PDB file of C-alpha atoms in Angstrom:
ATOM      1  CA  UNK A 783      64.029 -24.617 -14.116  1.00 60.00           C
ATOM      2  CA  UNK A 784      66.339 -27.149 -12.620  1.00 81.00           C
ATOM      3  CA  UNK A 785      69.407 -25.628 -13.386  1.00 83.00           C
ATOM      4  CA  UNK A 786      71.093 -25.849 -10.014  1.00 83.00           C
ATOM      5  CA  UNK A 787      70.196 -29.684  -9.403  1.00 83.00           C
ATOM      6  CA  UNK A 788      70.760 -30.746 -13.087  1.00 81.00           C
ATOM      7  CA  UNK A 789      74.568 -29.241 -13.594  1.00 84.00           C
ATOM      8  CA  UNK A 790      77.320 -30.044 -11.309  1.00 83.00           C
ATOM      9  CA  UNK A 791      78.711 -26.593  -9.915  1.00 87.00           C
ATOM     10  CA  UNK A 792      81.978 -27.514 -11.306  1.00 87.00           C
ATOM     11  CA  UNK A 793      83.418 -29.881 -13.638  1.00 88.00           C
ATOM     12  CA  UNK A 794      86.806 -30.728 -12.446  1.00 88.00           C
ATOM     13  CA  UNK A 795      88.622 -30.032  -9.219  1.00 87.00           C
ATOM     14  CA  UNK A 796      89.216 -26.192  -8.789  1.00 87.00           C
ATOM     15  CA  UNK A 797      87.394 -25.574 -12.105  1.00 91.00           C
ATOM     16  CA  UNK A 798      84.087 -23.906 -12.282  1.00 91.00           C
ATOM     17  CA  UNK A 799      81.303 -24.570 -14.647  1.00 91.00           C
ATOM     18  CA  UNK A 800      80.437 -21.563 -16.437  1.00 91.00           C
ATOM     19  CA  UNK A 801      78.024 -23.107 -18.772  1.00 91.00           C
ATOM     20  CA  UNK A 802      75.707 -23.804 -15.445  1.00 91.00           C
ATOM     21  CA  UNK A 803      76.469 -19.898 -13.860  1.00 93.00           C
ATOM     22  CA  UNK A 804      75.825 -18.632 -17.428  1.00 93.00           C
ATOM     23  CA  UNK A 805      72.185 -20.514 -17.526  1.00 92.00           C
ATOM     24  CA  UNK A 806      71.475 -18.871 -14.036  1.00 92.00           C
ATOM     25  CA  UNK A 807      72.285 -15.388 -14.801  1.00 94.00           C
ATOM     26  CA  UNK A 808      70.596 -16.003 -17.784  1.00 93.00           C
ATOM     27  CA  UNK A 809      67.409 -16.774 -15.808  1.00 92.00           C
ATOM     28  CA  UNK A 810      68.055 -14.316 -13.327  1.00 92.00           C
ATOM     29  CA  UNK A 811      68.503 -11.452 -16.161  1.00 93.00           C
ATOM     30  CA  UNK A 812      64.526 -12.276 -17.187  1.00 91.00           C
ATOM     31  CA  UNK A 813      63.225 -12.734 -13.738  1.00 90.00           C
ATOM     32  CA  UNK A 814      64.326  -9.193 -13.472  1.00 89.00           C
ATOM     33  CA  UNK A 815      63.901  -7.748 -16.731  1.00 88.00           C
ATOM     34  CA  UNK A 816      59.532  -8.825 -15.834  1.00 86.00           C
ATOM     35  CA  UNK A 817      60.289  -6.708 -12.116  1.00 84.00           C
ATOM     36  CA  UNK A 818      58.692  -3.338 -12.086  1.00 80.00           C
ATOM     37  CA  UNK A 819      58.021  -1.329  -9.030  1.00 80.00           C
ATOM     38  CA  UNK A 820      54.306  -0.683  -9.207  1.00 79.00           C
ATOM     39  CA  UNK A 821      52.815   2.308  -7.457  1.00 83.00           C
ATOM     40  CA  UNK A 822      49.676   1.381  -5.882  1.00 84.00           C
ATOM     41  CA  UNK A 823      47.228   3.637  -4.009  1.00 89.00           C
ATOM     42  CA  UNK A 824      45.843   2.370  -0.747  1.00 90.00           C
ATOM     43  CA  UNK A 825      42.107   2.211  -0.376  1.00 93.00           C
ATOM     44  CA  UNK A 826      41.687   1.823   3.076  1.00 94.00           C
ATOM     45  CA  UNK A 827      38.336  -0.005   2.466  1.00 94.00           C
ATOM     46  CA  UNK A 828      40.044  -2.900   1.160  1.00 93.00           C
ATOM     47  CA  UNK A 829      42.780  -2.687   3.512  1.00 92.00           C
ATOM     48  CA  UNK A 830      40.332  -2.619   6.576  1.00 93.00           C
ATOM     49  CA  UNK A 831      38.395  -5.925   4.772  1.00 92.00           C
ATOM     50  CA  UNK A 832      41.680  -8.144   3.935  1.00 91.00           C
ATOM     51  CA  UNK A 833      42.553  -7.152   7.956  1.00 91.00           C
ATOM     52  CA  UNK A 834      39.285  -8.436   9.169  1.00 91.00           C
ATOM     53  CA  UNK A 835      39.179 -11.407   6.907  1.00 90.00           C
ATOM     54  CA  UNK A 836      39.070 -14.782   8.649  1.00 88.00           C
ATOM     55  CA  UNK A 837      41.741 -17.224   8.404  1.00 89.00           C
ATOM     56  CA  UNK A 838      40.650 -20.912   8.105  1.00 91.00           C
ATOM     57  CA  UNK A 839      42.718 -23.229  10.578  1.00 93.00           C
ATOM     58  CA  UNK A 840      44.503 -26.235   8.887  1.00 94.00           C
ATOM     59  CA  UNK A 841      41.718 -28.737  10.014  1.00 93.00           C
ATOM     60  CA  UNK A 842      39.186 -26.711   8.682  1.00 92.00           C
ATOM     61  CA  UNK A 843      41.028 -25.931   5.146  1.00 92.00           C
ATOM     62  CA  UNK A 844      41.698 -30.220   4.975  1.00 92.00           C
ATOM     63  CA  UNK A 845      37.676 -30.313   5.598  1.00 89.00           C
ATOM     64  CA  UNK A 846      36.844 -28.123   3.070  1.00 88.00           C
ATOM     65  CA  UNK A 847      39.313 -29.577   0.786  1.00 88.00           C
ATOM     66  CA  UNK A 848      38.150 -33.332   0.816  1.00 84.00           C
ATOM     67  CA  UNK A 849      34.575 -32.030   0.356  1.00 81.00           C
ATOM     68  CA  UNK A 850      35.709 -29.972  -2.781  1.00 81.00           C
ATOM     69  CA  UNK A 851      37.806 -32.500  -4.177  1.00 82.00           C
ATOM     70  CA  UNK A 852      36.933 -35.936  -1.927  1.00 79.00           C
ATOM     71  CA  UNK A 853      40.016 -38.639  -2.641  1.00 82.00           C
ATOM     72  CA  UNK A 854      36.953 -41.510  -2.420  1.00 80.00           C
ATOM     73  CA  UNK A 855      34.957 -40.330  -5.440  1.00 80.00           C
ATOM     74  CA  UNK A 856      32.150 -43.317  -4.453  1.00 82.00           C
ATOM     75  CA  UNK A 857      32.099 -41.874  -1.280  1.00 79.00           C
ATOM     76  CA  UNK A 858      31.721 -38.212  -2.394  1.00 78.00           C
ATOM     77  CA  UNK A 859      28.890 -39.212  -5.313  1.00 83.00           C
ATOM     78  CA  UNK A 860      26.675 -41.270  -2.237  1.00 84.00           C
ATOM     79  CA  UNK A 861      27.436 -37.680   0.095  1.00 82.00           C
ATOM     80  CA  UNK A 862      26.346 -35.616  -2.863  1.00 83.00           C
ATOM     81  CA  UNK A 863      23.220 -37.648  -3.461  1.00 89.00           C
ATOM     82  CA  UNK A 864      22.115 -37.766   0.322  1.00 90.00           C
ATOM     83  CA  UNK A 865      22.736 -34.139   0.291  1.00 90.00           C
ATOM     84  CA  UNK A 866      20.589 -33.636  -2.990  1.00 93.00           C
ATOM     85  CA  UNK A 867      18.140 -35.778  -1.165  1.00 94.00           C
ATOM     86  CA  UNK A 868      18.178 -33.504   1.901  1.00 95.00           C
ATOM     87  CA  UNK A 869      17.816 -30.230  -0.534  1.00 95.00           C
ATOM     88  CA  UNK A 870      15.086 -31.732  -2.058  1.00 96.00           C
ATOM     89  CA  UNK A 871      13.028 -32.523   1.092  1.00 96.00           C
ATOM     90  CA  UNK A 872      13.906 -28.816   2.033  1.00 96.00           C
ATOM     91  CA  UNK A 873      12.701 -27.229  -0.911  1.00 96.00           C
ATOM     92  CA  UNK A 874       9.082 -29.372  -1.046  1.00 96.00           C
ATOM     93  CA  UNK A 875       8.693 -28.166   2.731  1.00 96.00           C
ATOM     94  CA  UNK A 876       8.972 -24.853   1.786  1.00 96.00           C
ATOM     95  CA  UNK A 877       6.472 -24.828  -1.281  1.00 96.00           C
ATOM     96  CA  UNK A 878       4.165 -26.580   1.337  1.00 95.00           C
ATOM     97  CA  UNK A 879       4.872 -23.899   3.431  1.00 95.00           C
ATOM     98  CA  UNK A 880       4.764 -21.426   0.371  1.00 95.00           C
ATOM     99  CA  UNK A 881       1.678 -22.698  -1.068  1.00 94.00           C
ATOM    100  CA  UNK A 882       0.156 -22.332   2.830  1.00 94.00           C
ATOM    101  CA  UNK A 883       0.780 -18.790   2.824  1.00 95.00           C
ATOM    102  CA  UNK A 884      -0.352 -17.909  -0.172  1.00 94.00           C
ATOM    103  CA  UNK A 885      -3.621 -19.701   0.689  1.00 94.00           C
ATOM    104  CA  UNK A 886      -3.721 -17.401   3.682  1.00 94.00           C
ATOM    105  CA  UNK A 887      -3.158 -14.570   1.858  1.00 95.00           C
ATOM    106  CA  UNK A 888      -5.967 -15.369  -0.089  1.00 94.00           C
ATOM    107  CA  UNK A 889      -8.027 -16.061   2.607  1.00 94.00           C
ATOM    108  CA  UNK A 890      -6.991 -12.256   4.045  1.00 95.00           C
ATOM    109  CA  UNK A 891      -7.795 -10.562   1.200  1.00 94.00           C
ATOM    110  CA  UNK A 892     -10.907 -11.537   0.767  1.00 94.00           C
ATOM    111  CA  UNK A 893     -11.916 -10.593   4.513  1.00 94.00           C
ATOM    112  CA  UNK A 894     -10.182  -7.616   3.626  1.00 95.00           C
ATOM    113  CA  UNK A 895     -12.414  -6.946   1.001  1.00 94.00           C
ATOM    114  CA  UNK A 896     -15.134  -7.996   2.787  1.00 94.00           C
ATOM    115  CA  UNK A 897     -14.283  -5.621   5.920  1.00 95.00           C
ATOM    116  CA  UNK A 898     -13.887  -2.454   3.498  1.00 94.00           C
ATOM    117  CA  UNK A 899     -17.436  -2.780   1.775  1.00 94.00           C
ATOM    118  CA  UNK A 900     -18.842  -2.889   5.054  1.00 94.00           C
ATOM    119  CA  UNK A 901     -16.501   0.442   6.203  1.00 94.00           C
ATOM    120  CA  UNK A 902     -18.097   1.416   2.916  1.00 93.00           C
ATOM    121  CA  UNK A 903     -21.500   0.433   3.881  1.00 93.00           C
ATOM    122  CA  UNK A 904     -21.154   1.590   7.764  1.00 92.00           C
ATOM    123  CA  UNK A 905     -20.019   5.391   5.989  1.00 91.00           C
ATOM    124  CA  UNK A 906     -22.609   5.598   3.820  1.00 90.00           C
ATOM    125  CA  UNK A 907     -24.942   4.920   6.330  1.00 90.00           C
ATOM    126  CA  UNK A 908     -23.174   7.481   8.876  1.00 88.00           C
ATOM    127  CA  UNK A 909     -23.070   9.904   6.067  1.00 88.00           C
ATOM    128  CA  UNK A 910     -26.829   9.628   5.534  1.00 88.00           C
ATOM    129  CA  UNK A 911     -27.688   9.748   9.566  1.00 86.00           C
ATOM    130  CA  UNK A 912     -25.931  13.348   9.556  1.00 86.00           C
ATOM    131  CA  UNK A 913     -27.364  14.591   6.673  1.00 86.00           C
ATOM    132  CA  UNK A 914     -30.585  13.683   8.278  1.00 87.00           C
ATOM    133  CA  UNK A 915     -29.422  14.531  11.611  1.00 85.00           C
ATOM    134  CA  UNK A 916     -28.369  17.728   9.902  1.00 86.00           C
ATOM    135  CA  UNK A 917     -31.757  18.272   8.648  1.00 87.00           C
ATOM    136  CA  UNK A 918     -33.681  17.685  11.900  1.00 86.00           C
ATOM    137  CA  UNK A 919     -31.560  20.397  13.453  1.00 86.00           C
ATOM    138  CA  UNK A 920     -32.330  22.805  11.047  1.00 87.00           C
ATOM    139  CA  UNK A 921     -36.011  22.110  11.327  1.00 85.00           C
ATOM    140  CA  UNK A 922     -36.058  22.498  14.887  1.00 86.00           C
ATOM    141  CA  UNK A 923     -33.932  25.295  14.491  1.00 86.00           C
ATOM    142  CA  UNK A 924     -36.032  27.254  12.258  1.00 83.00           C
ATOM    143  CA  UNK A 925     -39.048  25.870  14.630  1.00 83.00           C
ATOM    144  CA  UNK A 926     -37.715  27.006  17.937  1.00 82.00           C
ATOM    145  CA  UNK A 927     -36.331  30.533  16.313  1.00 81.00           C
ATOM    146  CA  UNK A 928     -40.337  30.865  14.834  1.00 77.00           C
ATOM    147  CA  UNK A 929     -41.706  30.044  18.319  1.00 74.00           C
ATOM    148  CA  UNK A 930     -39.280  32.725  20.078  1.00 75.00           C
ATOM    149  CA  UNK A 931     -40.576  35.131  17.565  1.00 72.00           C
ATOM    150  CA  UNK A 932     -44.359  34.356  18.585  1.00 69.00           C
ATOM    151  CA  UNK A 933     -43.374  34.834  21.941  1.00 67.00           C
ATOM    152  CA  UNK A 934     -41.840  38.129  21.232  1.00 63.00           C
ATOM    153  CA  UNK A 935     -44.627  39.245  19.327  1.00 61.00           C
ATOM    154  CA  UNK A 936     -47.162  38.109  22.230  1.00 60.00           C
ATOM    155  CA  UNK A 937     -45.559  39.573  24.549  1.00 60.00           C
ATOM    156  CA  UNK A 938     -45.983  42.845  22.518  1.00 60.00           C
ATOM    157  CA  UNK A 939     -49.102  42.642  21.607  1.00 58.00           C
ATOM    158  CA  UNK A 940     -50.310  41.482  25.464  1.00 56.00           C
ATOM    159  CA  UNK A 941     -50.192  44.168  27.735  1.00 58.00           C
ATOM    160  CA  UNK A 942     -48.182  43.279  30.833  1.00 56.00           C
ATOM    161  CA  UNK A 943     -50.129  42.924  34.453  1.00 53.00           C
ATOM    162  CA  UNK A 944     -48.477  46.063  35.625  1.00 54.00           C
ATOM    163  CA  UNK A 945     -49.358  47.860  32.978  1.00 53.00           C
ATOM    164  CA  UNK A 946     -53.650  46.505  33.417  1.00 52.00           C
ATOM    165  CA  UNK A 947     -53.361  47.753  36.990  1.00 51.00           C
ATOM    166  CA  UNK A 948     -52.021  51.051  36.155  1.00 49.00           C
ATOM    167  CA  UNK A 949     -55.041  51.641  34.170  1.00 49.00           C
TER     168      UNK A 949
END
């Protein structure tokens, strides 16, 4: 509203225009008719981020600006192309490098495959050793125990030296 630059503040020497004043508290009236005090609650999470928010310096701000909206649009559509261009060497790297890794990953799970049937193997085998290690100790358990019986019973049934020269 250009009320104040539009009207002359008065029309004639010592006379005031009312028409203009009129228009301005007329303005004034809805500016403050729209004013309401509103009772906010302060979260002190967003208070704490808007008071560690960076501020961009002017040069900055301008740079950001003329890459946003550039004022040579030729300029801007040969910056966006060599960036595209740039984005797009980026992005076939890394499916090269993507691609890699997943051929390595293949590669690793088939040795680990490979590695866990012969854990598999290796503790079957182990398994089967005790059990047959566990075998051959009872055996020669049951051998030795039968042996120290015969020598129990011997020595029973055989009179001891002493004993012969007693007679």
């Amino acid at each position: 509203v250009y009320i104040e630059d539009g009207n002359y503040s008065f029309v004639a020497p010592k006379k005031i225009n009312f028409v203009k004043y009129t228009m301005i508290a007329s303005v004034m009236q809805q500016i403050l008719s729209h004013q309401m005090k509103y009772l906010f609650t302060e979260l002190p999470a967003v208070t704490q981020w808007f008071s560690e928010l960076q501020v961009m310096d002017e040069e900055e701000a301008y740079l950001l600006s003329m890459k946003l909206e550039p004022r040579n649009t030729n300029e801007a559509l040969e910056t966006l192309l060599l960036t595209e261009a740039n984005l797009q060497k980026e992005l076939n790297e890394i499916k090269v490098q993507n691609d890699s890794l997943a051929m390595r990953e293949k590669e690793h799970s088939a040795l680990i495959e490979n590695l866990t049937a012969q854990l598999r193997e290796q503790r079957r085998f182990l398994t089967t050793a005790q059990s047959h290690d566990q075998t051959l100790l009872k055996r020669y358990s049951v051998q030795l125990r039968d042996e120290r019986r015969e020598e129990v019973d011997y020595n029973l049934l055989v009179p001891s030296l002493d004993t012969k020269v007693a007679l």
